[in-house]
Coordinates of C-alpha atoms in Angstrom, one line a residue:
M182 CA -12.3 -0.2 0.1
K183 CA -14.2 2.5 2.0
L184 CA -17.2 3.8 0.1
F185 CA -19.5 6.7 1.1
I186 CA -22.3 8.6 -0.6
R187 CA -20.7 11.1 -2.9
D188 CA -22.9 13.3 -5.1
Q189 CA -26.1 11.3 -5.2
R190 CA -28.1 13.6 -3.0
K191 CA -27.1 16.6 -5.1
D192 CA -28.6 15.2 -8.3
G193 CA -31.5 13.4 -6.7
R194 CA -30.3 9.9 -6.8
P195 CA -30.7 7.7 -3.7
G196 CA -27.6 7.0 -1.7
L197 CA -25.8 3.8 -0.9
S198 CA -27.5 1.5 1.6
R199 CA -25.8 0.5 4.8
S200 CA -25.7 -3.2 4.0
L201 CA -24.2 -2.6 0.5
H202 CA -21.7 -0.2 2.0
E203 CA -20.7 -2.9 4.6
L204 CA -20.5 -5.6 2.0
L205 CA -18.2 -3.6 -0.3
T206 CA -15.9 -2.5 2.6
A207 CA -15.5 -6.0 3.9
H208 CA -13.5 -7.2 0.9
R209 CA -10.1 -6.3 -0.6
L210 CA -10.9 -5.3 -4.2
T211 CA -8.8 -5.3 -7.3
P212 CA -8.5 -2.2 -9.4
A213 CA -11.2 -3.5 -11.8
Q214 CA -13.4 -4.5 -9.0
R215 CA -13.1 -1.0 -7.5
R216 CA -14.4 0.5 -10.7
I217 CA -17.5 -1.7 -10.3
A218 CA -17.8 -0.7 -6.7
S219 CA -17.4 3.0 -7.6
Y220 CA -20.2 2.7 -10.2
L221 CA -22.4 1.0 -7.7
T222 CA -21.7 3.8 -5.2
D223 CA -23.0 6.4 -7.6
H224 CA -25.8 4.3 -9.3
A225 CA -26.9 1.7 -6.7
A226 CA -30.6 1.9 -7.6
E227 CA -30.1 1.9 -11.4
A228 CA -27.6 -1.0 -11.2
A229 CA -30.3 -3.3 -9.9
A230 CA -32.0 -3.2 -13.3
L231 CA -28.8 -3.9 -15.3
T232 CA -27.6 -7.2 -16.8
S233 CA -24.0 -8.2 -16.0
G234 CA -22.9 -7.1 -19.5
E235 CA -24.5 -3.7 -19.0
L236 CA -22.9 -3.3 -15.6
A237 CA -19.5 -4.2 -17.1
E238 CA -20.1 -1.6 -19.9
Y239 CA -21.1 1.2 -17.5
A240 CA -18.2 0.4 -15.1
Q241 CA -15.8 0.1 -18.1
V242 CA -14.6 -3.3 -17.1
S243 CA -14.9 -6.8 -18.7
Q244 CA -17.9 -9.1 -18.1
P245 CA -15.6 -11.7 -16.4
S246 CA -14.5 -8.9 -14.0
V247 CA -18.2 -8.5 -13.0
T248 CA -18.5 -12.3 -12.5
R249 CA -15.4 -12.4 -10.3
F250 CA -16.6 -9.4 -8.4
V251 CA -20.0 -11.0 -7.6
A252 CA -18.4 -14.2 -6.6
L253 CA -16.0 -12.4 -4.3
L254 CA -19.0 -10.8 -2.5
G255 CA -20.4 -14.3 -1.8
F256 CA -23.1 -14.6 -4.4
D257 CA -23.6 -17.8 -6.5
G258 CA -24.5 -15.8 -9.6
Y259 CA -25.4 -12.4 -11.0
A260 CA -29.1 -13.0 -10.6
G261 CA -28.8 -13.3 -6.8
F262 CA -26.6 -10.2 -6.7
R263 CA -29.2 -8.2 -8.6
R264 CA -31.9 -9.4 -6.2
Y265 CA -29.7 -8.2 -3.4
L266 CA -29.3 -4.8 -5.0
R267 CA -33.1 -4.4 -5.3
E268 CA -33.6 -5.3 -1.7
A269 CA -30.7 -3.1 -0.5
A270 CA -32.3 -0.1 -2.3
A271 CA -35.1 0.0 0.2
E272 CA -32.7 0.1 3.2
P273 CA -31.5 3.2 5.1
E274 CA -28.6 5.0 3.5
S275 CA -25.0 4.9 4.8
E276 CA -23.3 8.0 6.3
C277 CA -22.7 10.9 4.0
G278 CA -19.1 11.9 3.1
G279 CA -17.6 14.3 0.6
N280 CA -16.8 13.6 -3.1
K281 CA -14.5 10.6 -3.9
F282 CA -11.4 12.7 -3.8
Q283 CA -12.2 14.1 -0.3
D284 CA -13.1 10.6 0.9
A285 CA -9.7 9.3 -0.3
I286 CA -7.9 12.1 1.6
D287 CA -10.0 11.3 4.7
A288 CA -8.8 7.7 4.4
D289 CA -5.1 8.8 4.3
L290 CA -5.7 11.0 7.3
R291 CA -7.1 8.1 9.3
N292 CA -4.1 6.0 8.4
L293 CA -1.7 8.8 9.3
T294 CA -3.6 9.3 12.6
A295 CA -3.3 5.6 13.4
L296 CA 0.5 5.7 12.5
R297 CA 1.0 8.7 14.8
A298 CA -0.6 6.8 17.7
Q299 CA 1.5 3.7 16.9
L300 CA 4.7 5.8 17.0
A301 CA 3.9 7.3 20.4
D302 CA 6.3 4.7 21.8
D303 CA 9.3 4.9 19.4
T304 CA 11.5 2.4 21.2
R305 CA 10.9 -0.4 18.8
L306 CA 11.4 1.8 15.7
R307 CA 14.7 3.0 17.1
A308 CA 15.9 -0.5 17.9
I309 CA 15.1 -1.6 14.3
A310 CA 16.8 1.4 12.8
A311 CA 20.0 0.5 14.8
T312 CA 20.0 -3.0 13.4
L313 CA 19.7 -1.5 9.9
M314 CA 22.8 0.7 10.4
D315 CA 24.7 -2.4 11.6
S316 CA 24.1 -4.2 8.3
V317 CA 26.8 -3.2 5.8
P318 CA 25.7 -3.6 3.1
L319 CA 22.0 -3.1 3.7
V320 CA 19.7 -4.8 1.2
V321 CA 16.4 -3.2 0.3
A322 CA 13.8 -5.0 -2.0
G323 CA 10.3 -4.5 -3.3
Y324 CA 8.4 -5.8 -6.3
R325 CA 5.7 -4.4 -8.6
V326 CA 3.9 -1.4 -6.9
S327 CA 6.1 -1.9 -3.8
A328 CA 9.2 -1.2 -5.8
A329 CA 8.6 2.5 -5.8
Q330 CA 8.3 2.6 -2.0
A331 CA 11.5 0.5 -1.7
A332 CA 13.3 2.8 -4.1
S333 CA 12.3 5.9 -2.1
F334 CA 13.4 4.4 1.2
A335 CA 16.7 3.2 -0.3
Y336 CA 17.4 6.6 -1.9
L337 CA 16.9 8.4 1.5
A338 CA 18.8 5.7 3.5
T339 CA 21.8 6.1 1.2
K340 CA 22.2 9.6 2.5
I341 CA 22.7 8.1 6.0
H342 CA 24.0 4.5 5.4
P343 CA 27.3 3.8 3.8
D344 CA 26.1 0.9 1.5
V345 CA 22.5 0.4 0.5
R346 CA 21.7 -2.2 -2.2
L347 CA 18.3 -1.8 -3.9
L348 CA 16.9 -5.0 -5.5
T349 CA 13.7 -4.9 -7.5
D350 CA 14.4 -7.8 -9.9
P351 CA 12.9 -11.1 -8.6
G352 CA 14.0 -14.7 -9.1
S353 CA 17.5 -15.8 -9.8
V354 CA 18.7 -12.2 -10.3
F355 CA 17.6 -11.3 -6.7
G356 CA 19.1 -14.5 -5.4
D357 CA 22.5 -13.8 -7.0
A358 CA 22.6 -10.2 -5.6
L359 CA 21.4 -11.3 -2.2
R360 CA 24.1 -13.9 -1.9
H361 CA 26.7 -11.5 -3.0
A362 CA 25.6 -8.9 -0.4
H363 CA 25.6 -11.6 2.2
R364 CA 29.2 -12.5 1.3
L365 CA 30.2 -8.9 1.7
G366 CA 28.7 -8.7 5.2
A367 CA 25.0 -7.9 4.8
R368 CA 23.0 -8.9 7.9
T369 CA 19.5 -7.5 7.1
L370 CA 17.0 -7.5 4.3
V371 CA 14.4 -4.8 4.2
L372 CA 11.4 -5.9 2.1
V373 CA 8.5 -3.5 1.2
A374 CA 5.4 -5.5 0.4
L375 CA 2.1 -3.7 -0.2
P376 CA -1.2 -5.1 -1.6
R377 CA -1.4 -7.0 -3.7
Y378 CA 1.4 -9.1 -2.3
P379 CA 3.6 -10.6 -5.1
R380 CA 4.6 -14.2 -4.6
E381 CA 8.2 -13.1 -5.1
S382 CA 8.0 -11.2 -1.8
A383 CA 7.5 -14.5 0.1
A384 CA 10.4 -16.1 -1.9
A385 CA 12.7 -13.2 -1.0
L386 CA 12.0 -13.5 2.7
E387 CA 12.5 -17.2 2.5
Q388 CA 15.8 -16.8 0.7
A389 CA 17.1 -14.3 3.2
R390 CA 16.1 -16.5 6.1
A391 CA 18.0 -19.5 4.5
L392 CA 21.1 -17.3 4.3
G393 CA 20.7 -16.3 8.0
L394 CA 19.8 -12.7 7.3
R395 CA 17.5 -10.8 9.6
T396 CA 14.4 -9.6 7.7
L397 CA 12.3 -6.4 8.2
L398 CA 9.0 -6.4 6.4
I399 CA 7.4 -2.9 5.7
T400 CA 3.8 -3.6 4.9
D401 CA 0.2 -2.4 5.3
R402 CA -1.1 -4.6 8.2
P403 CA 0.3 -6.3 11.3
V404 CA -0.8 -9.8 10.2
S405 CA -0.8 -11.2 6.7
A406 CA 0.5 -14.2 4.7
L407 CA 3.9 -12.6 4.7
T408 CA 4.3 -11.6 8.4
P409 CA 5.2 -15.1 9.7
L410 CA 8.2 -15.1 7.3
A411 CA 9.7 -11.9 8.7
D412 CA 11.7 -11.3 11.9
D413 CA 10.4 -7.7 12.3
V414 CA 7.3 -6.0 10.9
L415 CA 6.5 -2.3 10.5
H416 CA 3.1 -1.4 9.1
A417 CA 1.0 1.5 8.0
G418 CA -2.4 1.4 6.3
V419 CA -3.0 2.0 2.7
A420 CA -6.1 3.9 1.4
S421 CA -8.2 2.0 -1.1
E422 CA -10.7 4.6 -2.2
F423 CA -9.3 5.1 -5.7
V424 CA -8.8 2.5 -8.4
F425 CA -5.2 2.3 -7.1
D426 CA -4.1 2.4 -3.5
S427 CA -2.6 5.5 -1.8
H428 CA 0.5 4.8 0.2
A429 CA 0.7 8.2 2.1
A430 CA 1.0 6.6 5.5
V431 CA 3.6 4.1 4.3
T432 CA 5.7 6.9 2.9
S433 CA 5.6 8.6 6.3
L434 CA 6.6 5.4 8.0
T435 CA 9.6 4.9 5.8
V436 CA 10.8 8.5 6.2
A437 CA 10.4 8.1 10.0
L438 CA 12.5 5.0 9.8
V439 CA 15.3 6.9 8.0
E440 CA 15.1 9.6 10.6
A441 CA 15.6 7.0 13.3
M442 CA 18.5 5.6 11.3
A443 CA 20.1 9.0 11.3
D444 CA 19.7 9.3 15.0
A445 CA 21.3 5.8 15.5
A446 CA 24.2 6.8 13.2
G447 CA 24.9 10.0 15.2
A448 CA 28.0 11.9 14.0
L449 CA 28.5 9.6 11.1
A450 CA 25.1 10.6 9.7
R451 CA 25.9 14.3 10.1
Q452 CA 29.2 13.8 8.3
R453 CA 27.5 12.0 5.4
L454 CA 24.8 14.6 5.1
E455 CA 27.2 17.5 5.2
G456 CA 29.4 15.8 2.7
F457 CA 26.5 15.5 0.3
E458 CA 25.5 19.1 0.7
D459 CA 29.1 20.1 -0.1
Y460 CA 29.0 17.9 -3.2
A461 CA 25.6 19.3 -4.2
A462 CA 26.9 22.8 -4.0
E463 CA 30.1 22.1 -5.9
Q464 CA 28.2 20.4 -8.7
D465 CA 25.3 22.9 -8.7
L466 CA 22.8 20.0 -8.6
F467 CA 19.7 21.9 -7.6
L468 CA 17.8 25.0 -8.7
P469 CA 17.7 28.0 -6.3
E470 CA 14.6 28.0 -4.2

């Protein structure tokens, strides 16, 4: 989670110290922990005088959330964390950014810039796209927050690919559907897995591997607990400034992958797209622009 000074200087409050800024950005925080970090960003000096219960109340989280937060940062107890806050208040301030909404957009822009640089050589993306077109059916899966990204990718891919199977139910339901798709000729599983990674994601990759399917993992980083289980990995960063992550760069990556699939499909893709436009016009599916 990237934190910057927001409105403290406007209202006279001291800003966030460099060491506290570095401490908070070094850890992957849960949504509840981000609420605590956000409160500390705006009230670092005042927080040094609060009890753990008061901090929980002001941050609008439970007291156990504060306890877990302090432990995650490496402190043995809340008393040690409060001493650290008092010491950090005397240190130089971190760099000044905009308000929290601007900071979040800045984080998305950094992720998009990194993705742009990564795609300067599009050879690998195009090779992966070609393998996806060769898998009929093509299985796409994602769980919890990743299900939305998986559904978006599958929806667009359906416009290009003749048979896309979206699976967002884990466990035995996923296993049944995956085996059925394999019997019909599926060669590849595309799994979207974004933080926090569900255990079902690892199970899905392992089941696909056991069936002999090739696996593509779309995720937020090049190395994680899941990447050793996948044959191919495409990654784009997520922004963690808000209570919940922003997946703007991941969305751009999946749209780019569909574009590469369309290029790989060639005339077939054009025929499918034109067929859908004819159908949409006949059924009057969309409002006039």
